N, CA, C and O of each residue as an XYZ file, in Angstrom:
384
protein
N       6.399     64.084     94.670
C       5.800     64.788     93.559
C       6.442     66.164     93.468
O       6.765     66.783     94.482
N       6.621     66.630     92.243
C       7.228     67.943     92.031
C       6.268     69.065     92.358
O       5.085     68.843     92.615
N       6.797     70.265     92.342
C       6.020     71.458     92.631
C       5.064     71.749     91.473
O       5.437     71.593     90.311
N       3.853     72.164     91.775
C       2.889     72.537     90.750
C       2.806     74.059     90.733
O       2.463     74.680     91.739
N       3.122     74.659     89.582
C       3.052     76.106     89.431
C       1.787     76.453     88.666
O       1.491     75.836     87.643
N       1.041     77.431     89.150
C      -0.194     77.822     88.498
C      -0.255     79.337     88.342
O       0.464     80.074     89.017
N      -1.120     79.787     87.447
C      -1.376     81.200     87.244
C      -2.046     81.755     88.499
O      -2.754     81.034     89.201
N      -1.823     83.029     88.775
C      -2.457     83.647     89.937
C      -3.971     83.464     89.875
O      -4.587     83.684     88.832
N      -4.561     83.065     90.986
C      -6.002     82.831     91.059
C      -6.413     81.436     90.658
O      -7.597     81.101     90.702
N      -5.445     80.606     90.264
C      -5.723     79.225     89.880
C      -5.095     78.313     90.922
O      -3.950     78.516     91.325
N      -5.849     77.305     91.357
C      -5.384     76.374     92.384
C      -5.514     74.946     91.893
O      -6.135     74.682     90.864
N      -4.920     74.026     92.643
C      -5.059     72.599     92.346
C      -5.539     71.874     93.594
O      -5.341     72.331     94.720
N      -6.171     70.740     93.365
C      -6.664     69.900     94.451
C      -6.653     68.462     93.955
O      -7.053     68.191     92.824
N      -6.196     67.541     94.797
C      -6.228     66.119     94.448
C      -7.120     65.402     95.439
O      -6.979     65.571     96.650
N      -8.050     64.588     94.917
C      -8.892     63.773     95.788
C      -8.747     62.310     95.398
O      -8.484     61.985     94.240
N      -8.922     61.437     96.378
C      -8.823     59.998     96.154
C     -10.121     59.272     96.521
O     -10.198     58.047     96.436
N     -11.124     60.026     96.924
C     -12.434     59.483     97.276
C     -13.475     60.566     97.010
O     -13.128     61.737     96.850
N     -14.727     60.185     96.963
C     -15.809     61.133     96.748
C     -15.717     62.269     97.754
O     -15.512     62.038     98.945
N     -15.873     63.512     97.265
C     -15.824     64.660     98.161
C     -15.745     65.965     97.402
O     -15.777     66.001     96.172
N     -15.641     67.048     98.177
C     -15.543     68.381     97.599
C     -14.154     68.604     97.012
O     -13.141     68.239     97.608
N     -14.135     69.208     95.836
C     -12.879     69.588     95.183
C     -12.375     70.882     95.817
O     -11.176     71.046     96.041
N     -13.289     71.785     96.099
C     -12.997     73.059     96.768
C     -14.210     73.404     97.621
O     -15.296     72.863     97.415
N     -14.021     74.301     98.572
C     -15.125     74.666     99.465
C     -15.740     76.012     99.103
O     -16.504     76.580     99.884
N     -15.410     76.515     97.930
C     -15.893     77.814     97.460
C     -16.393     77.682     96.025
O     -16.058     76.709     95.350
N     -17.192     78.647     95.540
C     -17.556     78.641     94.127
C     -16.284     78.670     93.275
O     -15.322     79.357     93.618
N     -16.280     77.929     92.171
C     -15.071     77.859     91.341
C     -15.412     77.385     89.946
O     -16.490     76.846     89.696
N     -14.476     77.595     89.049
C     -14.551     77.051     87.687
C     -13.489     75.977     87.567
O     -12.300     76.256     87.718
N     -13.909     74.747     87.295
C     -12.951     73.663     87.076
C     -12.466     73.790     85.637
O     -13.256     73.743     84.694
N     -11.151     73.951     85.486
C     -10.549     74.145     84.174
C     -10.109     72.834     83.540
O     -10.261     72.636     82.334
N      -9.555     71.929     84.369
C      -9.112     70.645     83.839
C      -9.009     69.611     84.951
O      -9.037     69.932     86.139
N      -8.888     68.343     84.518
C      -8.772     67.222     85.454
C      -7.762     66.232     84.882
O      -7.671     66.049     83.668
N      -7.013     65.603     85.764
C      -6.113     64.504     85.389
C      -6.548     63.308     86.217
O      -6.383     63.299     87.436
N      -7.107     62.291     85.552
C      -7.719     61.150     86.227
C      -6.802     59.940     86.144
O      -6.295     59.611     85.071
N      -6.591     59.280     87.275
C      -5.874     58.006     87.315
C      -6.917     56.938     87.631
O      -7.558     56.967     88.681
N      -7.075     55.991     86.698
C      -8.113     54.981     86.830
C      -7.755     53.860     87.780
O      -6.680     53.847     88.380
N      -8.666     52.929     87.905
C      -8.484     51.730     88.726
C      -8.625     50.510     87.819
O      -8.823     50.648     86.612
N      -8.523     49.318     88.401
C      -8.558     48.083     87.616
C      -9.876     47.906     86.866
O      -9.893     47.327     85.780
N     -10.968     48.390     87.423
C     -12.287     48.283     86.781
C     -12.670     49.616     86.149
O     -12.184     50.668     86.565
N     -13.533     49.571     85.151
C     -14.051     50.804     84.557
C     -14.730     51.636     85.642
O     -15.282     51.084     86.593
N     -14.692     52.947     85.504
C     -15.261     53.808     86.536
C     -15.826     55.088     85.975
O     -16.088     55.202     84.778
N     -16.012     56.057     86.865
C     -16.539     57.348     86.437
C     -16.220     58.432     87.459
O     -15.955     58.167     88.632
N     -16.258     59.659     86.961
C     -16.172     60.850     87.800
C     -17.409     61.672     87.476
O     -17.611     62.063     86.326
N     -18.239     61.936     88.480
C     -19.445     62.737     88.299
C     -19.227     64.057     89.029
O     -18.999     64.079     90.239
N     -19.298     65.162     88.277
C     -19.089     66.499     88.853
C     -20.433     67.165     89.100
O     -21.259     67.296     88.197
N     -20.635     67.585     90.354
C     -21.885     68.231     90.750
C     -21.589     69.583     91.383
O     -20.504     69.819     91.914
N     -22.586     70.466     91.313
C     -22.493     71.755     91.998
C     -22.974     71.533     93.426
O     -24.159     71.699     93.716
N     -22.078     71.166     94.302
C     -22.261     70.745     95.687
C     -22.711     69.285     95.707
O     -23.123     68.748     94.679
N     -22.637     68.659     96.845
C     -22.903     67.219     96.921
C     -24.316     66.840     96.491
O     -24.517     65.744     95.968
N     -25.291     67.704     96.693
C     -26.662     67.400     96.319
C     -27.163     68.209     95.146
O     -28.353     68.191     94.832
N     -26.252     68.924     94.492
C     -26.647     69.822     93.413
C     -26.733     69.174     92.046
O     -26.681     67.952     91.909
N     -26.864     70.014     91.050
C     -26.997     69.576     89.664
C     -25.713     68.941     89.156
O     -24.615     69.365     89.517
N     -25.857     67.922     88.315
C     -24.711     67.289     87.669
C     -24.296     68.136     86.475
O     -25.107     68.414     85.592
N     -23.024     68.548     86.448
C     -22.502     69.341     85.341
C     -21.765     68.486     84.322
O     -21.716     68.841     83.145
N     -21.184     67.353     84.755
C     -20.468     66.479     83.824
C     -20.317     65.093     84.416
O     -20.193     64.930     85.630
N     -20.330     64.094     83.541
C     -20.030     62.716     83.909
C     -18.956     62.218     82.955
O     -19.156     62.211     81.740
N     -17.823     61.803     83.497
C     -16.712     61.293     82.699
C     -16.557     59.817     83.010
O     -16.263     59.447     84.147
N     -16.755     58.969     82.005
C     -16.577     57.536     82.172
C     -15.137     57.173     81.844
O     -14.544     57.723     80.916
N     -14.576     56.238     82.617
C     -13.184     55.848     82.426
C     -13.093     54.362     82.081
O     -13.916     53.567     82.534
N     -12.100     53.991     81.288
C     -11.915     52.577     80.952
C     -11.254     51.830     82.106
O     -10.692     52.446     83.011
N     -11.324     50.511     82.069
C     -10.643     49.686     83.061
C      -9.142     49.742     82.802
O      -8.706     49.729     81.651
N      -8.365     49.803     83.853
C      -6.910     49.805     83.728
C      -6.281     50.609     84.840
O      -6.414     51.832     84.886
N      -5.598     49.927     85.734
C      -5.046     50.584     86.920
C      -3.986     51.629     86.588
O      -3.703     52.498     87.413
N      -3.396     51.560     85.399
C      -2.363     52.543     85.052
C      -2.833     53.520     83.981
O      -2.053     54.353     83.521
N      -4.098     53.428     83.581
C      -4.606     54.333     82.553
C      -4.911     55.700     83.141
O      -5.392     55.820     84.268
N      -4.621     56.722     82.358
C      -4.898     58.091     82.786
C      -5.703     58.805     81.710
O      -5.666     58.436     80.536
N      -6.421     59.822     82.126
C      -7.169     60.682     81.213
C      -6.944     62.117     81.632
O      -6.997     62.449     82.816
N      -6.693     62.968     80.646
C      -6.586     64.399     80.894
C      -7.796     65.065     80.243
O      -7.974     64.970     79.029
N      -8.618     65.729     81.029
C      -9.825     66.385     80.539
C      -9.643     67.886     80.673
O      -9.382     68.389     81.765
N      -9.779     68.605     79.560
C      -9.640     70.062     79.548
C     -11.005     70.664     79.229
O     -11.610     70.334     78.210
N     -11.486     71.546     80.099
C     -12.794     72.160     79.898
C     -12.710     73.529     79.225
O     -13.687     74.277     79.228
N     -11.566     73.861     78.654
C     -11.397     75.142     77.957
C     -11.113     76.287     78.906
O     -11.090     76.113     80.125
N     -10.899     77.452     78.337
C     -10.470     78.602     79.142
C     -11.535     79.083     80.129
O     -11.201     79.686     81.149
N     -12.813     78.825     79.839
C     -13.884     79.238     80.753
C     -14.168     78.191     81.825
O     -14.667     78.535     82.897
N     -13.865     76.936     81.564
C     -14.081     75.873     82.540
C     -15.557     75.602     82.796
O     -16.438     76.177     82.156
N     -15.802     74.706     83.755
C     -17.164     74.411     84.216
C     -17.425     75.262     85.452
O     -16.640     75.234     86.400
N     -18.515     76.013     85.450
C     -18.806     76.943     86.533
C     -19.648     76.280     87.626
O     -20.768     75.835     87.374
N     -19.104     76.220     88.830
C     -19.788     75.672     89.999
C     -20.153     76.852     90.907
O     -19.275     77.459     91.520
N     -21.432     77.173     90.991
C     -21.879     78.355     91.735
C     -21.805     78.177     93.240
O     -21.643     79.159     93.965
N     -21.920     76.939     93.732
C     -21.804     76.676     95.167
C     -20.398     76.191     95.486
O     -19.634     76.892     96.149
N     -20.055     75.011     95.022
C     -18.695     74.466     95.124
C     -18.625     73.190     94.295
O     -19.617     72.468     94.196
N     -17.474     72.900     93.701
C     -17.345     71.668     92.928
C     -17.244     70.443     93.834
O     -16.495     70.436     94.811
N     -18.005     69.416     93.494
C     -18.027     68.157     94.245
C     -17.887     67.029     93.233
O     -18.511     67.069     92.173
N     -17.077     66.022     93.547
C     -16.852     64.900     92.635
C     -17.208     63.581     93.304
O     -16.773     63.302     94.421
N     -18.004     62.775     92.612
C     -18.307     61.420     93.047
C     -17.424     60.487     92.233
O     -17.551     60.416     91.010
N     -16.522     59.767     92.913
C     -15.578     58.877     92.253
C     -16.042     57.435     92.390
O     -16.387     56.986     93.483
N     -16.048     56.712     91.274
C     -16.358     55.287     91.257
C     -15.220     54.576     90.535
O     -14.975     54.831     89.356
N     -14.524     53.681     91.240
C     -13.383     52.952     90.681
C     -12.328     53.896     90.091
O     -11.862     53.698     88.969
N     -11.967     54.904     90.849
C     -10.960     55.885     90.449
C      -9.896     55.939     91.543
O     -10.225     56.013     92.727
N      -8.620     55.902     91.149
C      -7.532     55.975     92.132
C      -7.365     57.407     92.649
O      -7.262     57.627     93.856
N      -7.340     58.385     91.727
C      -7.197     59.778     92.132
C      -7.547     60.705     90.983
O      -7.541     60.308     89.817
N      -7.854     61.957     91.334
C      -8.113     62.991     90.337
C      -7.443     64.282     90.805
O      -7.655     64.735     91.929
N      -6.635     64.862     89.923
C      -6.044     66.179     90.150
C      -6.928     67.184     89.411
O      -7.157     67.048     88.209
N      -7.416     68.178     90.121
C      -8.257     69.237     89.542
C      -7.461     70.528     89.476
O      -6.695     70.849     90.385
N      -7.654     71.267     88.385
C      -7.142     72.624     88.259
C      -8.374     73.501     88.203
O      -9.236     73.311     87.345
N      -8.465     74.469     89.118
C      -9.665     75.300     89.196
C      -9.287     76.727     89.575
O      -8.193     76.986     90.077
N     -10.202     77.631     89.328
C      -9.959     79.039     89.670
C     -11.248     79.762     89.920
O     -11.239     80.955     90.220
């Protein structure tokens, strides 16, 4: 994979299973989702047991991708962003 260049204060994280996107409070700016053979979803919560901020449903298709942009302000996670993946190959997050 090539180098990912980001603006100062902006980071990236890729996960392939349910877990924390970052271990600090952050604003998720965008996501690049790679689906699996079955329809799935990405559920974003403010920490693993916190409030759900977004649920993104994905179509079936192992090669299908979705790019989700949350705008310049992003989604604000006061504790830390956590993603529950169901039938998802991977998700690249851009956060700051």
